[in-house]
Amino acid sequence: MASRPTMEDVAARAGVSRALVSLVMRGAPNVSQARRDAVFKAAEELGYSPHAMARSLASRTSTVLGVMVSDLHNPFFAEVVDGLEAVARKEGFELIINTGRRTPAGERQAVRSLLSFRPAGLALLGPAVAAAEIEAAADQVPVVLVARATRLGSVDTVNDDGRAGSELAVDHLVELGHRRIVHFDGGRGSQSALRRRGYLDGMKKHGLAASVIRSEYTDVAGAKAVKTLLERDEPLPTGIVAANDINAIGAISALEEAGLRVPEDVSVIGYDNTSLAALAHVGMTTVDQPRHAMGRLAAQAVLERVRNGRTEPVRHLLHPKVVHRHTTAPPPAAQ
Amino acid sequence: MASRPTMEDVAARAGVSRALVSLVMRGAPNVSQARRDAVFKAAEELGYSPHAMARSLASRTSTVLGVMVSDLHNPFFAEVVDGLEAVARKEGFELIINTGRRTPAGERQAVRSLLSFRPAGLALLGPAVAAAEIEAAADQVPVVLVARATRLGSVDTVNDDGRAGSELAVDHLVELGHRRIVHFDGGRGSQSALRRRGYLDGMKKHGLAASVIRSEYTDVAGAKAVKTLLERDEPLPTGIVAANDINAIGAISALEEAGLRVPEDVSVIGYDNTSLAALAHVGMTTVDQPRHAMGRLAAQAVLERVRNGRTEPVRHLLHPKVVHRHTTAPPPAAQ
DNA sequence: CGTCACGATTAGAGCGCTCTAATAGCACTC
DNA sequence: GAGTGCTATTAGAGCGCTCTAATCGTGACG
């Protein structure tokens, strides 16, 4: 693990000045072909590669993007990071990642630690940290928020339109002919309020009576919500707009256990389009949340500020889409 | 976005030298309380925070760990990264992440790009890159490989013992009383050969006749393997060791569709312990692959080399465990 | 043949920090 | 009152690079 050669070493070997090596490494024009070749040859022989941090320090520019993930364990964010990385990489940037360990204090520390690298920009994924902290960061560097809204005029945001997504789910069921449609909500989970709002708006739009059952983002909660439904004195709904895919899978199992067929007797639509929904034997109709695209847009937003110096905030509100599979169908009889 | 204050600014404001500010920032002893307070006060007032790259350059040390992920989209690696991050963070290191876009050329570029930051160490997750490239990297910096074996004496490795895991699966079924046990293999998927080997060894150990059905890491393939089984002229096996959880879920669906009950008629055990297996209505018995622990071990291996200067390679072969849930039970009748 | 213009090359300062070696301060001793 | 042995502080070089401004060729031109 010998210490690596520097530009000075390459210069000496190629018989040129350090400045010339620098120019060659940066692909500058106005360098004679002869010298260029000599420099590359010397670099190759010595196994030289530029020192990104020294370059960054000297040029007062950065090629790293800081990414704070509230919870990398969550596949949602992992896919967003994947999208971020795709764009960053293509544009010559690297990602430096920190997680917030799901606490505001942890996130705060993560953001500060990220800023100590003087990144070109910062992407905060699902941050729970205080707005003041975000604002402070935005004073130093372009910031984009994913899966979090804000009033701050200095930061960009990329969000999925949970309200619209739920409304689409309702539209889908109504189109199939359903009229008794209930919503299992996500309790205090993130996005839960928006999805509930979308369901309520959708039902109202179609002139239908809404009914929300308090639930959670778990399969157990979905199953429990079905039991609640079955114990009621009212006619069973023919359609269920579940809080998310996991909740939907729980609901489906409980329905089947109760002797009801999906989708013949009851249609169920999920939310998120996780890999779970795509499983052949599940084949769940669900609302797709374009995670990868969200990551890409976030990276683009930051890079626009870095490169073009844009200052007006950008608000991306992604329109989710219904993915048609096999857990929804027309209701059992014309109502 | 004004340019940020430097150590010099803090020194001037606190009425001390730059060197003293440096000492305070690094928490050095032998600094009088009065000066220490003055420096912190000035730093606070100016909103100063140290410049990590400048520090790294001057001290010739690094606090970043390079991570090359063959495919961050894959939840397996996302969880390994999560484990890496947990240890790195605790030890004061940051992760800088690059993906290889699933091609050796992409990985090669990713590794080089990572090395240009002169990281303290490098973790390669599921790398497909050539051994020579790994060796070249290992000449410059401590390297740990996750989910890839190597003969190189200069790098550490962290792998799950797929052979042992499959053998455990067989043991589990045998303990329950099964004797006719088949294996649905993972085709040309990674780890597939090892898992098959483990199954074969396990069956041999118990003096049972082995039977492998060629399959894949998908639910569709698992279902198809069950159909193959049903079309055979032989008595149905009572136990199935599936290639992984996804394959197992496909097998379970197909069995149920054929009117067989799991686990009353047939027991099925998966592999990986994905979130899928843990779903309440799935409740799959499976072999756990400790992804988070693998990430933690990888980080520790690198940091040991960085800090303690260890040079002998470490080979972590993680022993998987069977997670008992509800898709395995004693066979229908004593055989 | 001197001068000019212009492309190719280089010297040298400096990015923000750390680190070594030197110095300042200060209580004690003899 | 000079010397000793501390600890607290600082000057200054230097990490590997970029960037500005200066310099060096060299061919065209009058």
XYZ file of C-alpha atoms (C1' of nucleotides) in Angstrom:
730
model
C 0.000 0.000 0.000
C 2.619 2.473 -1.122
C 1.601 6.104 -1.267
C 0.216 6.868 -4.659
C 1.927 8.958 -7.323
C 0.968 12.593 -7.635
C 0.714 14.948 -10.524
C 4.241 16.059 -9.756
C 5.527 12.538 -10.320
C 3.755 12.276 -13.630
C 5.080 15.661 -14.689
C 8.644 14.665 -13.869
C 8.380 11.421 -15.763
C 6.780 13.020 -18.800
C 9.277 15.877 -18.723
C 6.642 18.595 -18.451
C 5.280 20.882 -15.770
C 2.655 19.963 -13.223
C 0.322 22.539 -14.753
C 0.465 20.793 -18.089
C -0.409 17.474 -16.511
C -3.352 19.189 -14.888
C -4.515 20.493 -18.245
C -4.216 17.079 -19.846
C -6.121 15.407 -17.029
C -8.928 17.874 -17.420
C -9.009 17.370 -21.180
C -8.176 20.993 -21.899
C -7.788 22.110 -25.526
C -4.593 23.787 -26.694
C -2.315 21.004 -25.579
C -0.118 19.524 -28.283
C -0.767 15.923 -29.164
C 2.835 15.003 -28.420
C 2.688 16.272 -24.838
C -0.734 14.846 -24.295
C 0.489 11.405 -25.305
C 3.591 11.719 -23.163
C 1.529 12.648 -20.129
C -0.929 9.806 -20.595
C 1.927 7.398 -21.062
C 3.667 8.527 -17.890
C 0.392 8.434 -15.955
C -0.316 4.942 -17.159
C 3.144 3.719 -16.265
C 2.941 5.142 -12.784
C -0.634 4.045 -12.205
C -1.605 7.621 -11.565
C -5.182 8.665 -10.956
C -6.261 12.160 -9.932
C -7.019 12.929 -6.326
C -10.658 13.980 -6.285
C -10.502 15.760 -2.951
C -7.426 17.774 -3.784
C -9.046 18.739 -7.044
C -12.183 19.745 -5.268
C -10.287 21.850 -2.783
C -8.249 23.642 -5.378
C -11.048 24.247 -7.826
C -13.576 25.175 -5.193
C -16.083 22.930 -6.867
C -17.533 19.622 -5.809
C -18.570 16.475 -7.604
C -20.365 14.901 -4.712
C -24.023 14.976 -3.893
C -24.950 14.467 -0.280
C -27.871 12.139 0.346
C -29.613 11.859 3.669
C -31.922 8.857 3.815
C -34.254 8.651 6.743
C -34.265 4.876 6.440
C -32.257 3.025 3.844
C -33.697 -0.232 5.069
C -36.956 0.834 3.496
C -37.038 -0.425 -0.105
C -38.878 2.703 -1.148
C -35.865 4.871 -0.408
C -33.422 2.338 -1.739
C -35.097 2.653 -5.107
C -35.105 6.432 -4.931
C -31.392 6.331 -4.194
C -30.971 4.057 -7.171
C -32.634 6.692 -9.355
C -30.528 9.461 -7.855
C -27.406 7.492 -8.486
C -28.281 6.819 -12.106
C -28.488 10.523 -12.924
C -25.620 11.570 -10.698
C -23.306 9.013 -12.205
C -24.178 10.032 -15.728
C -23.420 13.646 -14.883
C -20.133 12.846 -13.221
C -21.234 13.129 -9.623
C -20.813 10.720 -6.749
C -23.252 10.074 -3.952
C -22.255 10.309 -0.355
C -24.859 8.755 1.839
C -25.855 9.072 5.436
C -28.897 7.787 7.236
C -30.830 9.587 9.902
C -31.586 6.512 11.954
C -35.189 7.661 11.884
C -34.710 10.365 14.492
C -34.640 14.126 13.960
C -31.421 14.351 15.976
C -29.822 11.653 13.886
C -30.873 13.381 10.707
C -29.555 16.657 11.930
C -26.181 15.143 12.563
C -26.296 13.351 9.228
C -26.993 16.578 7.362
C -24.187 18.402 9.123
C -21.784 15.620 8.481
C -22.745 15.662 4.828
C -22.264 19.418 4.641
C -18.753 19.100 6.008
C -17.841 17.593 2.651
C -19.029 20.763 0.936
C -21.154 18.803 -1.525
C -22.489 20.378 -4.698
C -25.985 19.649 -3.469
C -28.061 17.819 -0.932
C -30.978 15.427 -1.317
C -33.039 14.685 1.755
C -35.182 11.577 1.453
C -38.166 11.458 3.727
C -36.582 13.800 6.246
C -38.182 14.271 9.645
C -35.740 16.997 10.581
C -36.914 20.503 11.477
C -37.626 23.006 8.725
C -35.118 25.400 10.258
C -32.366 22.862 9.772
C -33.360 22.389 6.149
C -33.359 26.107 5.621
C -29.909 26.411 7.153
C -28.631 23.747 4.773
C -30.312 25.451 1.834
C -28.362 28.615 2.638
C -25.180 26.770 1.864
C -26.041 24.450 -0.963
C -28.920 23.492 -3.294
C -31.324 21.206 -1.474
C -34.027 18.922 -2.784
C -36.601 17.193 -0.628
C -38.096 13.850 -1.577
C -41.270 12.610 0.069
C -41.662 15.736 2.109
C -43.487 18.928 1.419
C -42.287 22.353 2.528
C -43.113 26.009 2.335
C -39.484 27.002 1.995
C -38.919 28.896 -1.212
C -35.275 27.965 -1.346
C -35.608 24.218 -1.802
C -36.970 21.940 -4.497
C -39.336 19.077 -3.791
C -40.259 15.782 -5.415
C -43.394 14.139 -4.171
C -45.825 11.541 -5.272
C -49.349 12.891 -5.439
C -50.940 10.572 -2.933
C -54.207 12.416 -3.163
C -54.433 11.967 -6.909
C -53.307 8.353 -6.621
C -56.116 7.416 -4.283
C -58.576 9.252 -6.430
C -57.374 7.227 -9.395
C -57.938 4.075 -7.397
C -61.527 5.148 -6.750
C -61.994 6.078 -10.403
C -60.750 2.661 -11.419
C -63.258 0.851 -9.221
C -66.105 3.142 -10.257
C -65.324 2.528 -13.898
C -65.622 -1.177 -13.263
C -69.082 -0.505 -11.895
C -68.482 -0.445 -8.143
C -70.486 1.889 -5.946
C -69.939 0.594 -2.414
C -66.263 1.312 -1.972
C -64.477 1.594 1.369
C -61.005 2.846 2.234
C -58.649 1.214 4.720
C -56.432 4.089 5.731
C -52.811 4.167 6.832
C -53.421 5.548 10.302
C -50.667 7.911 11.296
C -48.338 6.663 8.588
C -46.765 9.156 6.200
C -48.873 10.034 3.169
C -51.826 8.468 4.921
C -53.778 11.705 5.227
C -53.279 12.518 1.558
C -54.434 9.133 0.409
C -57.507 9.379 2.572
C -58.215 12.812 1.147
C -57.935 11.444 -2.386
C -60.375 8.671 -1.593
C -62.867 11.103 -0.079
C -62.547 13.497 -3.009
C -62.972 10.676 -5.474
C -66.103 9.354 -3.815
C -67.575 12.809 -3.632
C -66.816 13.439 -7.263
C -68.783 10.343 -8.216
C -71.577 11.146 -5.805
C -70.924 8.085 -3.674
C -71.037 7.653 0.084
C -67.574 7.398 1.582
C -66.561 5.074 4.365
C -63.108 5.039 5.915
C -61.901 2.279 8.194
C -58.992 3.179 10.376
C -56.111 0.852 9.630
C -52.315 0.771 9.260
C -49.577 -0.011 6.776
C -49.390 -3.678 7.784
C -50.907 -6.920 6.574
C -52.274 -7.669 10.026
C -54.102 -4.356 10.073
C -55.536 -5.014 6.629
C -56.914 -8.351 7.765
C -58.346 -6.780 10.874
C -60.085 -4.109 8.850
C -61.805 -6.829 6.830
C -63.025 -8.460 10.039
C -64.437 -5.140 11.146
C -66.268 -4.963 7.841
C -67.670 -8.466 8.168
C -69.005 -7.821 11.648
C -70.972 -4.812 10.505
C -74.650 -4.881 9.898
C -74.341 -3.235 6.521
C -74.022 -4.834 3.119
C -70.423 -5.653 2.326
C -68.627 -3.225 0.047
C -67.693 -4.564 -3.364
C -64.499 -2.562 -3.566
C -61.651 -1.790 -1.178
C -59.062 0.934 -1.621
C -56.276 -0.265 0.670
C -53.720 1.987 2.374
C -50.847 0.242 0.608
C -49.881 -3.099 -0.867
C -49.084 -4.736 2.444
C -52.384 -3.682 3.883
C -54.102 -4.975 0.742
C -52.440 -8.381 0.959
C -53.689 -8.719 4.518
C -57.172 -7.746 3.413
C -57.143 -10.246 0.563
C -56.093 -13.105 2.831
C -58.815 -12.288 5.328
C -61.446 -12.089 2.601
C -60.433 -15.455 1.232
C -60.439 -16.982 4.677
C -63.989 -15.714 5.079
C -64.966 -17.582 1.935
C -65.089 -14.540 -0.306
C -63.381 -14.559 -3.660
C -61.141 -11.764 -4.936
C -61.979 -10.228 -7.339
C -65.271 -12.052 -8.046
C -66.947 -11.007 -4.802
C -64.750 -8.136 -3.671
C -62.189 -6.078 -5.571
C -59.090 -4.842 -3.785
C -56.634 -2.235 -5.004
C -53.321 -1.570 -3.269
C -50.863 1.306 -3.330
C -47.117 1.514 -4.071
C -46.658 -1.271 -6.586
C -44.090 -3.060 -4.485
C -42.515 -6.248 -5.777
C -45.083 -8.006 -3.621
C -47.923 -6.796 -5.822
C -46.172 -8.074 -8.912
C -45.809 -11.653 -7.686
C -47.573 -13.986 -10.089
C -49.822 -15.574 -7.516
C -50.686 -12.195 -6.017
C -51.128 -10.191 -9.206
C -52.418 -7.216 -7.328
C -53.983 -4.224 -8.995
C -52.303 -1.257 -7.355
C -51.271 2.351 -7.717
C -47.710 2.724 -8.899
C -45.472 5.198 -7.190
C -42.588 5.969 -9.544
C -39.733 5.701 -7.070
C -36.914 5.512 -9.535
C -38.233 8.494 -11.442
C -38.504 10.416 -8.201
C -34.840 9.821 -7.566
C -33.918 10.898 -11.049
C -35.967 14.072 -10.820
C -34.417 14.917 -7.477
C -30.923 14.604 -8.897
C -31.875 16.676 -11.897
C -33.362 19.396 -9.728
C -30.168 19.749 -7.731
C -27.935 19.653 -10.771
C -29.992 22.349 -12.463
C -29.305 24.640 -9.561
C -25.647 23.721 -9.557
C -25.146 24.169 -13.259
C -27.694 26.674 -14.445
C -27.914 28.563 -11.224
C -31.676 28.287 -11.103
C -33.079 29.890 -7.980
C -36.863 29.581 -8.238
C -37.976 26.408 -6.512
C -39.268 23.457 -8.493
C -42.168 21.402 -7.171
C -42.447 17.996 -8.772
C -45.732 16.308 -8.000
C -45.645 12.946 -9.666
C -48.803 11.575 -11.070
C -49.200 7.986 -9.983
C -50.766 5.423 -12.315
C -53.021 2.441 -11.762
C -51.360 -0.861 -12.591
C -54.058 -3.265 -13.732
C -53.663 -6.812 -12.501
C -56.081 -9.370 -11.162
C -57.506 -8.283 -7.838
C -60.082 -5.945 -9.309
C -63.015 -6.765 -11.569
C -66.621 -5.664 -12.070
C -68.777 -6.140 -8.953
C -70.813 -9.356 -8.601
C -74.105 -7.919 -9.836
C -75.310 -4.677 -11.341
C -76.080 -2.440 -8.447
C -25.057 30.970 -0.652
C -22.101 32.993 0.590
C -18.765 31.242 0.818
C -18.370 29.685 4.188
C -16.036 30.839 6.940
C -12.695 29.118 7.331
C -10.524 28.308 10.263
C -8.651 31.517 9.640
C -11.843 33.521 10.134
C -12.573 31.768 13.391
C -9.000 32.314 14.567
C -9.178 36.018 13.813
C -12.455 36.432 15.614
C -11.324 34.461 18.654
C -7.989 36.269 18.724
C -5.907 33.122 18.463
C -3.878 31.354 15.810
C -5.266 29.040 13.154
C -3.323 26.153 14.683
C -5.089 26.608 17.973
C -8.487 26.512 16.295
C -7.418 23.309 14.628
C -6.496 21.813 17.989
C -9.799 22.809 19.504
C -11.760 21.386 16.584
C -9.984 18.099 16.946
C -10.594 18.040 20.669
C -6.917 18.040 21.533
C -5.867 18.112 25.200
C -3.604 20.820 26.521
C -5.754 23.685 25.393
C -6.779 26.097 28.098
C -10.452 26.260 28.875
C -10.543 29.974 28.186
C -9.221 29.645 24.654
C -11.336 26.625 23.979
C -14.468 28.539 24.913
C -13.423 31.533 22.876
C -12.876 29.382 19.817
C -16.187 27.599 20.150
C -17.935 30.895 20.617
C -16.373 32.415 17.530
C -17.105 29.272 15.509
C -20.688 29.318 16.593
C -21.136 32.981 15.763
C -19.678 32.546 12.316
C -21.512 29.297 11.623
C -18.210 27.592 11.038
C -17.959 23.904 10.348
C -14.739 22.116 9.400
C -14.034 21.298 5.782
C -13.776 17.514 5.675
C -11.908 17.353 2.378
C -9.315 19.906 3.360
C -8.823 18.047 6.597
C -8.438 14.803 4.742
C -5.911 16.275 2.368
C -3.808 17.827 5.077
C -3.881 14.906 7.450
C -3.410 12.313 4.740
C -6.198 10.297 6.288
C -9.680 9.614 5.122
C -13.016 9.234 6.819
C -14.846 7.847 3.845
C -15.510 4.285 2.934
C -16.094 3.545 -0.723
C -18.963 1.183 -1.462
C -19.519 -0.403 -4.836
C -22.920 -2.031 -5.092
C -23.525 -4.217 -8.097
C -27.226 -3.452 -7.871
C -28.677 -1.150 -5.263
C -32.140 -1.874 -6.572
C -31.797 -5.320 -5.072
C -33.137 -5.219 -1.501
C -30.484 -7.684 -0.436
C -27.737 -5.176 -1.060
C -29.735 -2.280 0.279
C -29.834 -4.055 3.611
C -26.140 -4.838 3.510
C -25.470 -1.171 2.861
C -27.666 -0.347 5.808
C -25.491 -2.559 8.000
C -22.317 -1.038 6.623
C -23.625 2.418 7.278
C -24.538 1.630 10.854
C -20.985 0.647 11.752
C -19.322 3.283 9.610
C -21.377 6.043 11.129
C -20.640 4.906 14.655
C -16.937 4.926 13.901
C -17.009 8.346 12.309
C -16.887 7.275 8.687
C -19.087 8.245 5.773
C -20.141 6.040 2.902
C -19.616 7.046 -0.651
C -21.622 4.854 -2.939
C -21.428 3.900 -6.553
C -23.268 1.216 -8.453
C -21.845 -0.977 -11.142
C -24.974 -1.053 -13.262
C -24.593 -4.814 -13.300
C -21.767 -4.857 -15.830
C -18.097 -5.566 -15.193
C -17.161 -2.436 -17.132
C -19.535 -0.346 -15.065
C -18.132 -1.802 -11.873
C -14.623 -1.158 -12.992
C -15.395 2.461 -13.574
C -17.249 2.659 -10.278
C -14.281 1.277 -8.363
C -11.870 3.673 -10.007
C -14.113 6.592 -9.377
C -14.360 5.562 -5.743
C -10.595 5.255 -5.458
C -10.146 8.783 -6.738
C -11.504 9.920 -3.387
C -8.703 8.076 -1.636
C -11.115 6.340 0.724
C -9.922 4.638 3.878
C -11.321 1.388 2.549
C -13.476 -0.200 -0.080
C -16.430 -2.577 0.183
C -17.506 -4.374 -2.960
C -20.993 -5.846 -2.770
C -21.666 -8.706 -5.130
C -18.990 -7.574 -7.557
C -18.791 -9.169 -10.994
C -15.591 -7.312 -11.800
C -12.401 -9.172 -12.670
C -10.157 -10.445 -9.882
C -7.269 -8.435 -11.299
C -9.212 -5.229 -10.789
C -9.940 -6.198 -7.201
C -6.321 -6.970 -6.602
C -5.280 -3.625 -8.040
C -7.664 -1.880 -5.680
C -6.413 -3.936 -2.757
C -2.911 -2.662 -3.432
C -4.064 0.800 -2.625
C -6.572 0.396 0.140
C -8.155 -2.258 2.371
C -10.851 -4.108 0.437
C -13.674 -6.311 1.646
C -15.846 -8.433 -0.619
C -19.437 -9.218 0.240
C -21.264 -12.050 -1.508
C -18.255 -13.041 -3.506
C -15.506 -15.501 -2.815
C -11.879 -14.995 -3.818
C -8.481 -16.573 -3.587
C -6.775 -13.226 -3.138
C -4.865 -13.129 0.111
C -5.044 -9.367 0.330
C -8.789 -8.931 0.709
C -11.359 -9.851 3.325
C -14.628 -11.564 2.508
C -18.070 -11.828 4.049
C -20.304 -14.536 2.709
C -23.344 -16.410 3.731
C -22.769 -20.151 3.867
C -25.356 -21.225 1.345
C -24.234 -24.787 1.569
C -24.733 -24.937 5.306
C -28.029 -23.081 5.014
C -29.530 -25.621 2.665
C -28.261 -28.431 4.814
C -29.993 -26.831 7.778
C -33.197 -26.735 5.769
C -32.899 -30.448 5.120
C -32.090 -31.114 8.776
C -35.158 -29.179 9.789
C -37.452 -31.248 7.573
C -35.821 -34.509 8.613
C -36.273 -33.627 12.257
C -39.958 -33.149 11.600
C -40.032 -36.688 10.216
C -39.840 -36.075 6.477
C -37.968 -38.510 4.273
C -39.117 -37.730 0.737
C -37.627 -34.273 0.308
C -36.969 -32.570 -3.021
C -35.032 -29.453 -3.861
C -36.131 -26.783 -6.339
C -32.846 -25.224 -7.345
C -32.009 -21.703 -8.436
C -30.767 -22.570 -11.907
C -27.882 -20.385 -12.879
C -28.595 -17.824 -10.182
C -25.853 -16.818 -7.787
C -25.459 -19.069 -4.746
C -27.593 -21.637 -6.503
C -24.836 -24.219 -6.810
C -23.948 -23.898 -3.137
C -27.494 -24.313 -1.998
C -27.905 -27.373 -4.175
C -24.696 -28.803 -2.754
C -25.972 -28.257 0.757
C -29.203 -30.040 -0.034
C -27.330 -32.992 -1.549
C -24.939 -33.208 1.385
C -27.791 -33.029 3.841
C -29.738 -35.808 2.164
C -26.660 -37.978 1.981
C -25.896 -37.364 5.632
C -29.330 -38.651 6.558
C -29.124 -41.555 4.133
C -31.994 -40.242 2.012
C -32.427 -40.267 -1.741
C -31.947 -36.818 -3.235
C -34.016 -35.335 -6.018
C -33.331 -31.950 -7.549
C -35.778 -30.203 -9.821
C -34.265 -27.533 -11.997
C -35.930 -24.233 -11.245
C -35.205 -20.504 -10.868
C -35.398 -17.658 -8.374
C -38.942 -16.710 -9.395
C -42.432 -17.515 -8.193
C -43.452 -18.691 -11.652
C -40.601 -21.177 -11.704
C -41.568 -22.449 -8.253
C -45.116 -23.090 -9.409
C -43.872 -24.829 -12.525
C -41.625 -27.094 -10.489
C -44.652 -28.196 -8.477
C -46.496 -29.042 -11.682
C -43.548 -31.126 -12.797
C -43.753 -32.946 -9.503
C -47.490 -33.586 -9.832
C -47.122 -35.007 -13.308
C -44.614 -37.567 -12.178
C -45.464 -41.144 -11.575
C -43.776 -41.193 -8.197
C -45.291 -40.579 -4.809
C -45.319 -36.863 -4.019
C -42.575 -35.625 -1.719
C -43.678 -34.430 1.692
C -41.048 -31.729 1.901
C -39.699 -29.103 -0.474
C -36.493 -27.148 -0.016
C -37.065 -24.172 -2.303
C -34.330 -22.150 -3.976
C -35.430 -18.994 -2.226
C -38.502 -17.320 -0.743
C -39.915 -16.193 -4.059
C -39.580 -19.651 -5.504
C -41.217 -21.050 -2.369
C -44.202 -18.725 -2.585
C -44.808 -19.870 -6.139
C -44.584 -23.480 -5.046
C -47.017 -22.923 -2.186
C -49.585 -21.285 -4.475
C -49.351 -24.117 -6.977
C -49.721 -26.737 -4.258
C -52.806 -25.039 -2.885
C -54.302 -24.722 -6.319
C -53.802 -28.449 -6.741
C -55.831 -29.008 -3.616
C -52.911 -29.804 -1.353
C -52.554 -28.135 1.993
C -49.354 -26.531 3.281
C -48.022 -27.694 5.682
C -50.508 -30.512 6.383
C -49.844 -32.364 3.124
C -46.583 -30.826 2.010
C -44.016 -28.764 3.921
C -42.149 -25.967 2.145
C -39.093 -24.123 3.365
C -37.725 -21.024 1.639
C -34.409 -19.216 1.718
C -33.407 -15.606 2.478
C -36.045 -14.568 4.986
C -37.243 -11.669 2.884
C -40.030 -9.464 4.166
C -42.287 -11.589 2.018
C -41.700 -14.632 4.202
C -42.572 -12.651 7.281
C -45.989 -11.518 6.053
C -48.625 -12.739 8.462
C -50.657 -14.615 5.886
C -47.553 -16.178 4.369
C -45.710 -17.048 7.572
C -43.061 -18.943 5.688
C -40.470 -21.109 7.365
C -37.224 -20.089 5.725
C -33.477 -19.853 6.106
C -32.376 -16.462 7.294
C -29.509 -14.769 5.579
C -28.211 -12.112 7.968
C -27.837 -9.242 5.531
C -27.517 -6.487 8.052
C -24.909 -8.427 9.996
C -23.014 -9.050 6.790
C -22.832 -5.322 6.214
C -21.670 -4.709 9.747
C -18.981 -7.370 9.527
C -17.763 -5.976 6.244
C -17.390 -2.502 7.738
C -15.618 -3.919 10.764
C -13.215 -5.894 8.607
C -12.179 -2.793 6.698
C -11.894 -0.662 9.799
C -9.707 -3.254 11.477
C -7.265 -2.991 8.645
C -7.427 0.770 8.712
C -6.957 1.095 12.431
C -5.054 -1.937 13.597
C -3.174 -2.476 10.401
C -4.210 -6.092 10.171
C -2.866 -7.744 7.035
C -3.942 -11.378 7.187
C -7.237 -11.786 5.385
C -10.422 -12.499 7.277
C -13.010 -14.879 5.867
C -16.420 -14.475 7.392
C -18.704 -17.346 6.520
C -21.988 -16.587 8.145
C -23.979 -19.392 9.513
C -27.572 -19.042 8.412
C -30.393 -20.017 10.715
C -33.775 -21.595 10.151
C -36.649 -19.276 10.980
C -39.576 -21.394 12.113
C -42.950 -20.261 10.872
C -45.969 -22.087 9.524
C -45.189 -23.703 6.199
C -43.440 -26.717 7.667
C -44.872 -29.429 9.924
C -44.539 -33.168 10.411
C -45.450 -35.171 7.291
C -49.047 -36.468 6.932
C -48.328 -39.999 8.096
C -45.406 -41.956 9.463
C -43.538 -43.198 6.463
C 14.891 41.152 -40.200
C 12.393 43.065 -36.361
C 7.698 42.901 -34.671
C 3.233 41.019 -33.677
C -0.117 37.749 -32.680
C -1.382 33.683 -30.994
C -1.181 29.078 -29.344
C 1.487 26.169 -26.010
C 3.707 25.949 -21.655
C 4.969 27.109 -16.977
C 5.871 29.535 -12.428
C 3.815 30.394 -8.399
C 0.185 31.505 -5.370
C -3.372 29.532 -2.862
C -7.674 26.216 -1.609
C -8.535 24.999 4.039
C -6.626 22.344 6.708
C -2.774 19.415 9.802
C 1.579 18.761 11.773
C 6.283 19.502 13.208
C 9.292 22.198 15.460
C 10.021 26.216 17.681
C 8.679 29.597 21.106
C 6.346 31.736 24.951
C 4.901 31.649 29.526
C 5.286 30.302 34.106
C 5.886 28.075 38.398
C 9.861 25.923 40.850
C 14.305 24.807 42.325
C 18.887 25.714 43.942
C 18.446 35.430 39.571
C 19.766 31.976 36.261
C 18.325 27.541 35.079
C 14.878 23.615 34.634
C 10.822 21.454 33.165
C 6.581 21.904 32.153
C 2.325 23.115 29.371
C 0.091 26.319 26.107
C 0.542 28.540 21.767
C 2.104 29.636 17.160
C 4.803 30.093 12.720
C 5.306 28.001 8.647
C 5.674 24.293 5.519
C 3.059 21.321 2.868
C -1.058 17.900 1.390
C -2.274 17.467 -4.322
C -4.352 19.966 -7.000
C -6.288 24.436 -10.056
C -5.917 28.878 -11.881
C -4.109 33.341 -13.172
C -0.678 35.679 -15.245
C 3.507 35.517 -17.282
C 6.649 33.521 -20.652
C 8.129 31.047 -24.611
C 8.100 29.693 -29.346
C 6.936 30.243 -33.956
C 5.102 31.620 -38.241
C 3.105 35.684 -40.694
C 3.820 40.177 -42.036
C 5.425 44.694 -43.465
